[in-house]
Short mmCIF file of C-alpha atoms in Angstrom, two decimals:
data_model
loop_
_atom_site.label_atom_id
_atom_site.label_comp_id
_atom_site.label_asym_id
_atom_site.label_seq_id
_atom_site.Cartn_x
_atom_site.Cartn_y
_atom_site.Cartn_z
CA UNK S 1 -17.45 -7.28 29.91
CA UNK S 2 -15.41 -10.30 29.09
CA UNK S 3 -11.89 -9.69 27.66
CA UNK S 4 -10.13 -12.34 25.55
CA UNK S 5 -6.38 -12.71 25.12
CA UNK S 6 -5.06 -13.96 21.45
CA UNK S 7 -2.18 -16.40 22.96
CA UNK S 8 0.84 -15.59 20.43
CA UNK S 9 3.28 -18.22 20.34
CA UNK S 10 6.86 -16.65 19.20
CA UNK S 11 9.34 -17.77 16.93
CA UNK S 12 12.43 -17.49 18.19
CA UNK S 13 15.99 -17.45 15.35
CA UNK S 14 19.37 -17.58 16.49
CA UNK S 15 21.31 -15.86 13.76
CA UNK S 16 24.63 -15.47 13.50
CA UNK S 17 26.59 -12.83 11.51
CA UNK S 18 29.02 -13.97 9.15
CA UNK S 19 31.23 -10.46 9.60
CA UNK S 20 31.70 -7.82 12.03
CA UNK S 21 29.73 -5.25 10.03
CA UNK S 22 26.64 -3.52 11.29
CA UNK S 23 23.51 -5.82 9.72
CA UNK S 24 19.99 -5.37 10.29
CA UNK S 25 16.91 -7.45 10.20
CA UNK S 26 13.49 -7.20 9.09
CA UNK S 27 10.31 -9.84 8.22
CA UNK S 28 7.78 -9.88 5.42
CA UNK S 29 5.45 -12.02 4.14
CA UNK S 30 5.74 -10.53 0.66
CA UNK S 31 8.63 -9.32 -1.48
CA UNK S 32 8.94 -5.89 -0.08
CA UNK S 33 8.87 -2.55 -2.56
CA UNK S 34 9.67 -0.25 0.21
CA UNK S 35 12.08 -0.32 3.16
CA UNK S 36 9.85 -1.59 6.61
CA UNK S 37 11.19 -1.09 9.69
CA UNK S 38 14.64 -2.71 10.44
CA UNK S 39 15.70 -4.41 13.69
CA UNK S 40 19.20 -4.17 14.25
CA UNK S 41 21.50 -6.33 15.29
CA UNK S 42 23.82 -5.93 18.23
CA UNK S 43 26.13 -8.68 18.08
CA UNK S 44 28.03 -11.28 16.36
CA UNK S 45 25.53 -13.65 17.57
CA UNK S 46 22.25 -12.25 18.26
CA UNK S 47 18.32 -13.62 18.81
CA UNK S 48 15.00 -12.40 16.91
CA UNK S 49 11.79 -13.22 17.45
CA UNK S 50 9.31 -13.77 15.35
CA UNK S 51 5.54 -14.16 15.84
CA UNK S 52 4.54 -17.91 14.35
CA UNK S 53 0.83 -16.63 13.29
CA UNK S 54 2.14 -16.31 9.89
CA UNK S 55 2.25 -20.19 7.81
CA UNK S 56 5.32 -18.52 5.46
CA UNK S 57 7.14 -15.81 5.94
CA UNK S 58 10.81 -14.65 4.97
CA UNK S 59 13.63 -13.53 7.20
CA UNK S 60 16.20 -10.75 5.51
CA UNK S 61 19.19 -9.44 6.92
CA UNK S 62 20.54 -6.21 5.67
CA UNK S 63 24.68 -5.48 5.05
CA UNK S 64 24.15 -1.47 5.01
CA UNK S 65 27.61 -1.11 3.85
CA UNK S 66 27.64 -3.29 1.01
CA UNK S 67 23.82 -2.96 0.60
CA UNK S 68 23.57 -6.30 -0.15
CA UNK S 69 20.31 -9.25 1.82
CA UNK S 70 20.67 -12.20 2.61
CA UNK S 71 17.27 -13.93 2.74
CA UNK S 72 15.47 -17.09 3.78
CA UNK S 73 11.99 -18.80 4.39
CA UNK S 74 10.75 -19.33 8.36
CA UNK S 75 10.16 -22.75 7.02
CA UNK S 76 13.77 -23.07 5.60
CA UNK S 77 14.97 -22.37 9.24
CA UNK S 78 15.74 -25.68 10.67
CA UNK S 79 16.64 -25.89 14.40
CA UNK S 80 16.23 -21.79 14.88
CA UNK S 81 19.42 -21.36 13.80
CA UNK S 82 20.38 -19.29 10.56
CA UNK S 83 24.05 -18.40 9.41
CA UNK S 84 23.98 -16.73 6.10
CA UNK S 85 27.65 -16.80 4.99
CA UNK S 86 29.32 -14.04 2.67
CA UNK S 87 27.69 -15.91 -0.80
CA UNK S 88 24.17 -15.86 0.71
CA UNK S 89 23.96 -11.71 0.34
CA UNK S 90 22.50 -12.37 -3.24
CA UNK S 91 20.21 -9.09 -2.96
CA UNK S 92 20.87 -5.92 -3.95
CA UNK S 93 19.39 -2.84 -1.55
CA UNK S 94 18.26 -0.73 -4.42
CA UNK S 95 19.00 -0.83 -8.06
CA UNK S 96 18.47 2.47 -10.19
CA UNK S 97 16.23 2.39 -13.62
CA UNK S 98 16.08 4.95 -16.05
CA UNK S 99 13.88 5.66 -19.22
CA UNK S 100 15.26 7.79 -21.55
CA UNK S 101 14.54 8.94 -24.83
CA UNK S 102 16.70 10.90 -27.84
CA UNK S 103 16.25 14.07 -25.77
CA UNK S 104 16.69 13.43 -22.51
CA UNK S 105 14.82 11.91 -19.41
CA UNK S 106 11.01 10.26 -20.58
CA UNK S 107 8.04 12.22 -18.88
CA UNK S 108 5.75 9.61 -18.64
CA UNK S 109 5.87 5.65 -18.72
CA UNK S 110 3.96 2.70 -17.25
CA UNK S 111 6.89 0.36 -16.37
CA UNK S 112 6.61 -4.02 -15.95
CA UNK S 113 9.36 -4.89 -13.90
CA UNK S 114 9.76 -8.75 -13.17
CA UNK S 115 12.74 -10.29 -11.43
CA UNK S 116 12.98 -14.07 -9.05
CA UNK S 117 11.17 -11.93 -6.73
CA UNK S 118 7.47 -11.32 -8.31
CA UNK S 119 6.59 -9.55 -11.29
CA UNK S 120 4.96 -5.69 -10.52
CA UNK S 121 4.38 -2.20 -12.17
CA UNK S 122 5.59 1.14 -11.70
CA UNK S 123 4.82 4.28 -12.87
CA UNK S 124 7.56 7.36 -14.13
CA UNK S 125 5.74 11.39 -14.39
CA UNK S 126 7.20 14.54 -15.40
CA UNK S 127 8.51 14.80 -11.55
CA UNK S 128 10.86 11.28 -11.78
CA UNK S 129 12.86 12.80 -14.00
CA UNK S 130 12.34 9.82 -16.24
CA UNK S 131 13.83 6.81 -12.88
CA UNK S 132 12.85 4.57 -10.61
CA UNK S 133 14.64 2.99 -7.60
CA UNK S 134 13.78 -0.57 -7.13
CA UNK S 135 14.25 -1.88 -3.89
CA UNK S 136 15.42 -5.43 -3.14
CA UNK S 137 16.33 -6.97 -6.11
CA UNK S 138 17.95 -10.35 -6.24
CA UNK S 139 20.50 -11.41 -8.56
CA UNK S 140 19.73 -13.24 -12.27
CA UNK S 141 17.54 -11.97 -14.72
CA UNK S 142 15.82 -8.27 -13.96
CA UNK S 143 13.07 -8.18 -17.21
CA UNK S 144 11.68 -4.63 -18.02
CA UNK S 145 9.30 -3.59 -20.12
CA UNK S 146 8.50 0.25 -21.00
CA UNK S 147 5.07 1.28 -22.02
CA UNK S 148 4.45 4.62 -22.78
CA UNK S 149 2.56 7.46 -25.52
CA UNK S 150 2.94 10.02 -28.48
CA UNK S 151 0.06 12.31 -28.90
CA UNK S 152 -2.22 9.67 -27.35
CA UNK S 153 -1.05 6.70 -29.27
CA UNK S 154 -0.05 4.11 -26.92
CA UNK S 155 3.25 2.71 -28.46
CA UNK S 156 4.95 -0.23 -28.91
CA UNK S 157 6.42 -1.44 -25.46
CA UNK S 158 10.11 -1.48 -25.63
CA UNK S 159 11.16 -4.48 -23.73
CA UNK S 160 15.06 -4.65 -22.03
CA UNK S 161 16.50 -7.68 -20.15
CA UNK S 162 19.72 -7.16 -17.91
CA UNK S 163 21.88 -9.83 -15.40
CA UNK S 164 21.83 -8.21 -12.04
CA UNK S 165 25.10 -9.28 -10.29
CA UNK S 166 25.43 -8.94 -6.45
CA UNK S 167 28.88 -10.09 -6.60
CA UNK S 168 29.66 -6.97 -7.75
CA UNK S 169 30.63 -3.64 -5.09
CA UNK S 170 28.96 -0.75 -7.22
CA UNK S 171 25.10 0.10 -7.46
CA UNK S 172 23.73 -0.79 -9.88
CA UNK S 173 22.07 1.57 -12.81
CA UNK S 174 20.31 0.14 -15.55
CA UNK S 175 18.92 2.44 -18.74
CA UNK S 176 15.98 1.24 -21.27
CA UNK S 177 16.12 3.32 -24.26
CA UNK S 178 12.79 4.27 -26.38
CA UNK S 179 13.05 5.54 -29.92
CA UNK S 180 10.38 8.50 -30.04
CA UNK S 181 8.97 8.87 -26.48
CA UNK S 182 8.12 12.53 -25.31
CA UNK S 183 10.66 13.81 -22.47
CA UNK S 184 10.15 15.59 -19.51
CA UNK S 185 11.61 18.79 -20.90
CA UNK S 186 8.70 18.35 -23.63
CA UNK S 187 6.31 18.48 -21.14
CA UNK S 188 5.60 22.11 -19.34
CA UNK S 189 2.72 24.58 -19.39
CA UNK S 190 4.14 26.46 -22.45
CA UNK S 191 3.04 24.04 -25.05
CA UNK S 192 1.42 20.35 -25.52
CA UNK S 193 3.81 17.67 -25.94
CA UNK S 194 4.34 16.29 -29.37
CA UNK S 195 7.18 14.05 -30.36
CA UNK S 196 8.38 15.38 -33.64
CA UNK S 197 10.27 12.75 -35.96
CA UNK S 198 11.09 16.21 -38.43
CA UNK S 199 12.05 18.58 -35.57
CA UNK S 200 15.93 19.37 -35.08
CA UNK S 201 18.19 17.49 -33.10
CA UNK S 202 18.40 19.03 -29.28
CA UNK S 203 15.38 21.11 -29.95
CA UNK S 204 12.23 20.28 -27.55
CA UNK S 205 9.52 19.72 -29.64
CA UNK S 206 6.48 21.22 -28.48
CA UNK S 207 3.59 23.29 -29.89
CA UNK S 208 4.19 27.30 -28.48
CA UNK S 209 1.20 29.59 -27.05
CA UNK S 210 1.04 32.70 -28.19
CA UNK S 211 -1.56 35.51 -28.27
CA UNK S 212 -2.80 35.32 -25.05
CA UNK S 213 -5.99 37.73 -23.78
CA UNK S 214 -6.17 38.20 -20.20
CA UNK S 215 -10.12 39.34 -20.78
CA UNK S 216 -10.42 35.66 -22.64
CA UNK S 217 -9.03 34.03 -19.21
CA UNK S 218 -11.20 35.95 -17.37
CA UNK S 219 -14.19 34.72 -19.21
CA UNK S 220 -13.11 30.98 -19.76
CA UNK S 221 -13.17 30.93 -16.05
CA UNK S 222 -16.20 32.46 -15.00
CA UNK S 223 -18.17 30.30 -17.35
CA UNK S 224 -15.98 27.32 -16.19
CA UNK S 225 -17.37 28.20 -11.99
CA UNK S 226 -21.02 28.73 -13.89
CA UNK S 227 -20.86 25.19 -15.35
CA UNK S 228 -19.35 23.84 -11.96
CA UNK S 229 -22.24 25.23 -10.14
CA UNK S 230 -24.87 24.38 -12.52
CA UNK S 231 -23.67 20.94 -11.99
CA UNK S 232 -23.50 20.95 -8.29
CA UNK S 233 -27.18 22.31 -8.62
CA UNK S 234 -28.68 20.00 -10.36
CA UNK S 235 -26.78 16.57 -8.49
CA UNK S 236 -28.20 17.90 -5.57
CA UNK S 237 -31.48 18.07 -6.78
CA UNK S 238 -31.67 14.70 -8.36
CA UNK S 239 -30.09 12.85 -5.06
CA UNK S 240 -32.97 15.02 -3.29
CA UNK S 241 -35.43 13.72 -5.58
CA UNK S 242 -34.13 10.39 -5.61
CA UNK S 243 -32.99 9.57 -2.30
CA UNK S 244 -33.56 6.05 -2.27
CA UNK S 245 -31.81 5.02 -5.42
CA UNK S 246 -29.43 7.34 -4.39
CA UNK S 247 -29.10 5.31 -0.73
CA UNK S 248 -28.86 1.43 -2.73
CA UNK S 249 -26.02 2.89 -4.91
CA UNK S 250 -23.84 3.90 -1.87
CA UNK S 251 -24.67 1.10 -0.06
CA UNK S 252 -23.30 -1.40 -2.77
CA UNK S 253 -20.69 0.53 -2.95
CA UNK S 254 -19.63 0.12 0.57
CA UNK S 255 -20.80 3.60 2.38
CA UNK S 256 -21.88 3.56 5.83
CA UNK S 257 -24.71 5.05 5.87
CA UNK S 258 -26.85 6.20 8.90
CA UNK S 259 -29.86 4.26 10.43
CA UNK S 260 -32.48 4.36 12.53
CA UNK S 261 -31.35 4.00 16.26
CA UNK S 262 -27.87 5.36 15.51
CA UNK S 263 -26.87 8.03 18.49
CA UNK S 264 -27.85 11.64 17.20
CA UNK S 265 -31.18 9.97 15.36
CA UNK S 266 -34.68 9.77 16.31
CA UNK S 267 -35.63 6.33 16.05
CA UNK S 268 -39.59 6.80 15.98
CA UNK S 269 -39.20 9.41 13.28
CA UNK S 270 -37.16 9.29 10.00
CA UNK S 271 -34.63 12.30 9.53
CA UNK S 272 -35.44 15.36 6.85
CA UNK S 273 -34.19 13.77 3.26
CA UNK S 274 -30.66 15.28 2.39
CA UNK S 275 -27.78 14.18 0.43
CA UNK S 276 -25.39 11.83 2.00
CA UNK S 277 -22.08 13.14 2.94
CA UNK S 278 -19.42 10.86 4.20
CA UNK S 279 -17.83 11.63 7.46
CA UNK S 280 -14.12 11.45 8.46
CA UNK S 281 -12.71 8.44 10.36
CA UNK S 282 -13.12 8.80 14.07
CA UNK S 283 -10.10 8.38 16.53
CA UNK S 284 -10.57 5.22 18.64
CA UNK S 285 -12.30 5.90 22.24
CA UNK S 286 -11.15 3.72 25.32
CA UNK S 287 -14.19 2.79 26.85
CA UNK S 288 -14.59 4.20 30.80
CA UNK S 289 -15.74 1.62 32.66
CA UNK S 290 -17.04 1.08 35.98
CA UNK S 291 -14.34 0.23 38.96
CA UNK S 292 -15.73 -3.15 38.75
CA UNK S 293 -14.34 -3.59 35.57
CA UNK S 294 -11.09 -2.41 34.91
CA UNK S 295 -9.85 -0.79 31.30
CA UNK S 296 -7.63 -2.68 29.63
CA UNK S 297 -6.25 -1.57 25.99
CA UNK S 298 -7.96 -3.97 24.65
CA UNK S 299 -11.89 -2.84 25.32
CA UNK S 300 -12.28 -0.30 22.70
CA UNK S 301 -15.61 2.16 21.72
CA UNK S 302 -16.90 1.51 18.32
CA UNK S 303 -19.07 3.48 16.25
CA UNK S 304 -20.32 5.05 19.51
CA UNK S 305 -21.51 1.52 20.54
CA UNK S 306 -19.34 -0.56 22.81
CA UNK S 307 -18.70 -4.38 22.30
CA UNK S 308 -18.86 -7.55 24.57
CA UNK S 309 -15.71 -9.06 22.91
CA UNK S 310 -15.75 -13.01 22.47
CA UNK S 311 -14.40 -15.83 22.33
CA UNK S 312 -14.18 -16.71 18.55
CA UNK S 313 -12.41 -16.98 14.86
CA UNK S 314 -10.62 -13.67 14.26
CA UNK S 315 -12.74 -11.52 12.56
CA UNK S 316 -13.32 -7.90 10.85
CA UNK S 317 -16.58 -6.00 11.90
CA UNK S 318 -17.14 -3.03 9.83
CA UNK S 319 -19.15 0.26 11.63
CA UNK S 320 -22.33 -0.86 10.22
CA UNK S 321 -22.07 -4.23 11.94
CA UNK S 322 -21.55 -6.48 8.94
CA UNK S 323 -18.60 -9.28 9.78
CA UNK S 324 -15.82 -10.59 7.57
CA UNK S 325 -14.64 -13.85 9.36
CA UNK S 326 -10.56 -14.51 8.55
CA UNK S 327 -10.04 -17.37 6.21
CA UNK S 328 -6.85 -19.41 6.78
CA UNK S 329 -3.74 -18.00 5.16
CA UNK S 330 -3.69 -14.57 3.59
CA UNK S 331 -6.22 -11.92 2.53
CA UNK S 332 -5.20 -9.13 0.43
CA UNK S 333 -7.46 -6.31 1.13
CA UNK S 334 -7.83 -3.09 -1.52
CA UNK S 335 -10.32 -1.97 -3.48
CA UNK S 336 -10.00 -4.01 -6.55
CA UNK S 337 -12.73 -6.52 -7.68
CA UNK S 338 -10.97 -10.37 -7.21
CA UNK S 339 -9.08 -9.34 -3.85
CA UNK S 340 -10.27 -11.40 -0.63
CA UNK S 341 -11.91 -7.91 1.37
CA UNK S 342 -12.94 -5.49 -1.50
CA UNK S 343 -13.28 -1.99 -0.12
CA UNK S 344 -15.22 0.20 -2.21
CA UNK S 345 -13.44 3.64 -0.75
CA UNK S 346 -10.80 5.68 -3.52
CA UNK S 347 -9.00 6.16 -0.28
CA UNK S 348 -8.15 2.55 -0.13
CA UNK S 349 -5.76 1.34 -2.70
CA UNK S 350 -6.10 -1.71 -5.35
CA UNK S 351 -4.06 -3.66 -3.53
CA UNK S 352 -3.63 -1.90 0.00
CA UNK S 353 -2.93 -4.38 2.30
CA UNK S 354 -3.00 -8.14 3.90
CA UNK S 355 -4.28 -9.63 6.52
CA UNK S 356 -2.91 -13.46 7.92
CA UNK S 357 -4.39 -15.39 9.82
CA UNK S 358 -2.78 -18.47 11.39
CA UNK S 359 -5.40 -20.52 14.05
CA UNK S 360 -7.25 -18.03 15.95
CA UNK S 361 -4.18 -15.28 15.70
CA UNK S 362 -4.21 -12.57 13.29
CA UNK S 363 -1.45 -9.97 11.71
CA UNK S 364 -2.04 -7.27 8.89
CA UNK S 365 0.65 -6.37 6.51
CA UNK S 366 0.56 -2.86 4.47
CA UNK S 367 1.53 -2.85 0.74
CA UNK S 368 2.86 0.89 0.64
CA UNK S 369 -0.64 1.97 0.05
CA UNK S 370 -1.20 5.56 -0.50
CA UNK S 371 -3.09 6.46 2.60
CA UNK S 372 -1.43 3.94 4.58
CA UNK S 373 -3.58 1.34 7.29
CA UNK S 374 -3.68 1.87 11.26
CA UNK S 375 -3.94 0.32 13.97
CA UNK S 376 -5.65 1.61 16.97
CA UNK S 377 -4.52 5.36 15.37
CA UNK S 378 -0.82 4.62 14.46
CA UNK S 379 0.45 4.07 10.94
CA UNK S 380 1.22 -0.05 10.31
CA UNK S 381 5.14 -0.40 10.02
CA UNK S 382 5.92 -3.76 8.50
CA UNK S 383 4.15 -7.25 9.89
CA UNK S 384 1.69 -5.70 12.80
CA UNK S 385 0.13 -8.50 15.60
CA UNK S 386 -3.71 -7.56 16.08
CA UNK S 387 -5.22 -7.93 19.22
CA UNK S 388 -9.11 -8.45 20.31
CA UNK S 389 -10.49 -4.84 20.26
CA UNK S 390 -8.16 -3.42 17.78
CA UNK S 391 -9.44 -0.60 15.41
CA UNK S 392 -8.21 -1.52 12.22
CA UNK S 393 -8.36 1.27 9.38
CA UNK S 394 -7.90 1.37 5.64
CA UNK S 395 -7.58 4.60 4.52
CA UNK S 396 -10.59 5.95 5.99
CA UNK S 397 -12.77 2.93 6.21
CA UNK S 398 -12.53 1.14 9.56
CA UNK S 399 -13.18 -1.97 11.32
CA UNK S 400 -12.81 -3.97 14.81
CA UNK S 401 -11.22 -6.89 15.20
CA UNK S 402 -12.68 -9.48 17.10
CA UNK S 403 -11.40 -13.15 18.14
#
């Protein structure tokens, strides 16, 4: 087997501290929502590095104590020198938002948020308690707008601009008021929430249950597991029936499906028809080679198949051996039509993650996705370097990378 190495070169920034506080470090290609992993800073005058794969990236350093970034471009950083001064900490850690209505907290709001830093949505429930907490906002002009509904209606967005000042040594707490919007208290398993324009002052407004028959329970939910299983019954049947349509739909939609010569299948004879069931994501294997050829961490099992890695452009090889080659630049990957790598799986998000790709080297970024991507079976932490042989996984849909 032929190994090859992806030749990193690294970035190296000499940045020095403009106080004696405790700072911290961290880079991201994006704007980040969440906090990544922080490298901290041990002295006055101390030296990162930073992997050069990606064509733009930006460098923040974090004041804990103020909770105030500085932040600047890689390709603002001339000589590999930075020295943010006291002015430059223009970022605020986290900023609090809260919805509220004429009784209390909102329940439930879609909420715009767009600031210098990229425009993005967020969404309150019942269990926010009608806030948000919106990491890494930089000073000027924070823009908000609050969607939300009454009985179904959507409503007219209220829309709130504020002046976020980082000058300033208190957190800051913003509030965006809506005139008739449903609180949380409004919403609970007693009643359906209404928002009542005639209903007294302080009172929740909600429709009350009363009457309830235990023997009426009883029967709403045996006929609800009849109609569950009647519809189980007859979705098996049809997929039975109609295997191959049944097989083309999947397959569009991205499922891995098994084939002829797979290990565990016959391939002279075609297995009994049954319904396709996905299977959970495998662990990585090391493949055991001979003493002639040594392991390295790099020659990795996939699928049950191993791979003669090459010489090549970096590039994504899904289990059943299709191949995304890496353009230039970066690739958001999720499962929404118009990203770069559209994943058809609901346990990859819209927007899940990125990939960048610099030459022949290669780094994926997460975007706080739900079910998080790995590498080689650990969770990706900030800007992660891939490697010939890495298993790369998204949510539960995996690939290898390959250079």
């Amino acid at each position: 087997m032929i190994l090859s190495s992806v030749a990193i070169a690294d970035m190296k920034v000499e940045v020095t501290l403009p106080s004696d506080r405790e700072y911290f470090a961290f880079e991201s290609p994006a704007w980040p929502r969440i906090e990544p992993k922080l490298w901290p800073l041990a002295k006055k005058k101390d030296t990162l590095t930073l992997p050069t794969m990606l064509t733009k990236s930006n460098l923040f350093l974090l004041d804990k104590e103020k909770g105030r970034l500085a932040v600047i471009s890689t390709v603002n950083i001339k000589g590999g020198k930075w020295a943010p001064t006291l002015a430059d900490f223009n970022v605020i850690d986290s900023v609090k938002l809260s919805v509220v209505t004429a009784k209390g907290p909102i329940g439930v709001a879609s909420v715009e948020i767009q600031s210098n830093a990229g425009k993005f949505t967020e969404l309150i429930d019942p269990a926010s308690g009608g806030s948000l907490t919106l990491k890494y906002v930089p000073a000027g002009e924070l823009r908000v707008a609050v969607s939300y509904k009454v009985d179904g209606k959507s409503q007219e967005p209220v829309a709130s601009t504020f002046k976020v000042d980082a000058s300033k040594e208190v957190i800051p707490a913003y509030e965006v008021s809506v005139p008739n919007g449903v609180p949380a208290s409004g919403i609970n398993g007693v009643g359906t929430a209404v928002a009542d324009g005639n209903a007294p002052k302080g009172e929740s407004a909600t429709v009350p249950v009363s009457g309830v028959n235990p023997l009426g329970n009883i029967l709403s939910t045996l006929f609800g597991l009849a109609f569950v299983v009647g519809v189980g019954y007859f979705v098996v049947k049809y997929m039975r029936s109609n295997e191959d349509k049944v097989k083309e739909t999947l397959v569009k939609l991205g499922a891995d499906l098994p084939k002829a010569g797979d290990p565990g299948t016959d391939s002279q004879t075609a297995a009994p028809s049954t319904p396709f069931v996905p299977t959970a994501p495998q662990p990585v294997q090391q493949i055991i080679l001979d003493p002639v050829a040594p392991v390295t961490d790099a020659g990795l099992a996939f699928g049950g198949v191993s791979s003669v890695l090459s010489n090549g452009l970096p590039t994504l090889v899904a289990r059943d051996g299709s191949r995304f080659e890496l353009p230039e630049g970066e690739t958001v990957v999720g499962r929404e039509f118009g990203n770069g790598l559209v994943v058809a799986s609901d346990t990859v998000s819209r927007r899940h993650a990125s990939l960048l790709r610099s030459g022949n080297s290669a780094s994926v970024v997460d975007h706080g996705s739900t079910n998080g991507t790995w590498v080689n079976g650990a969770k990706v932490a900030g800007n992660h370097e891939l490697r010939v042989g890495d298993s790369v996984r998204f949510g539960s849909v995996e690939y290898r990378f390959e250079g």
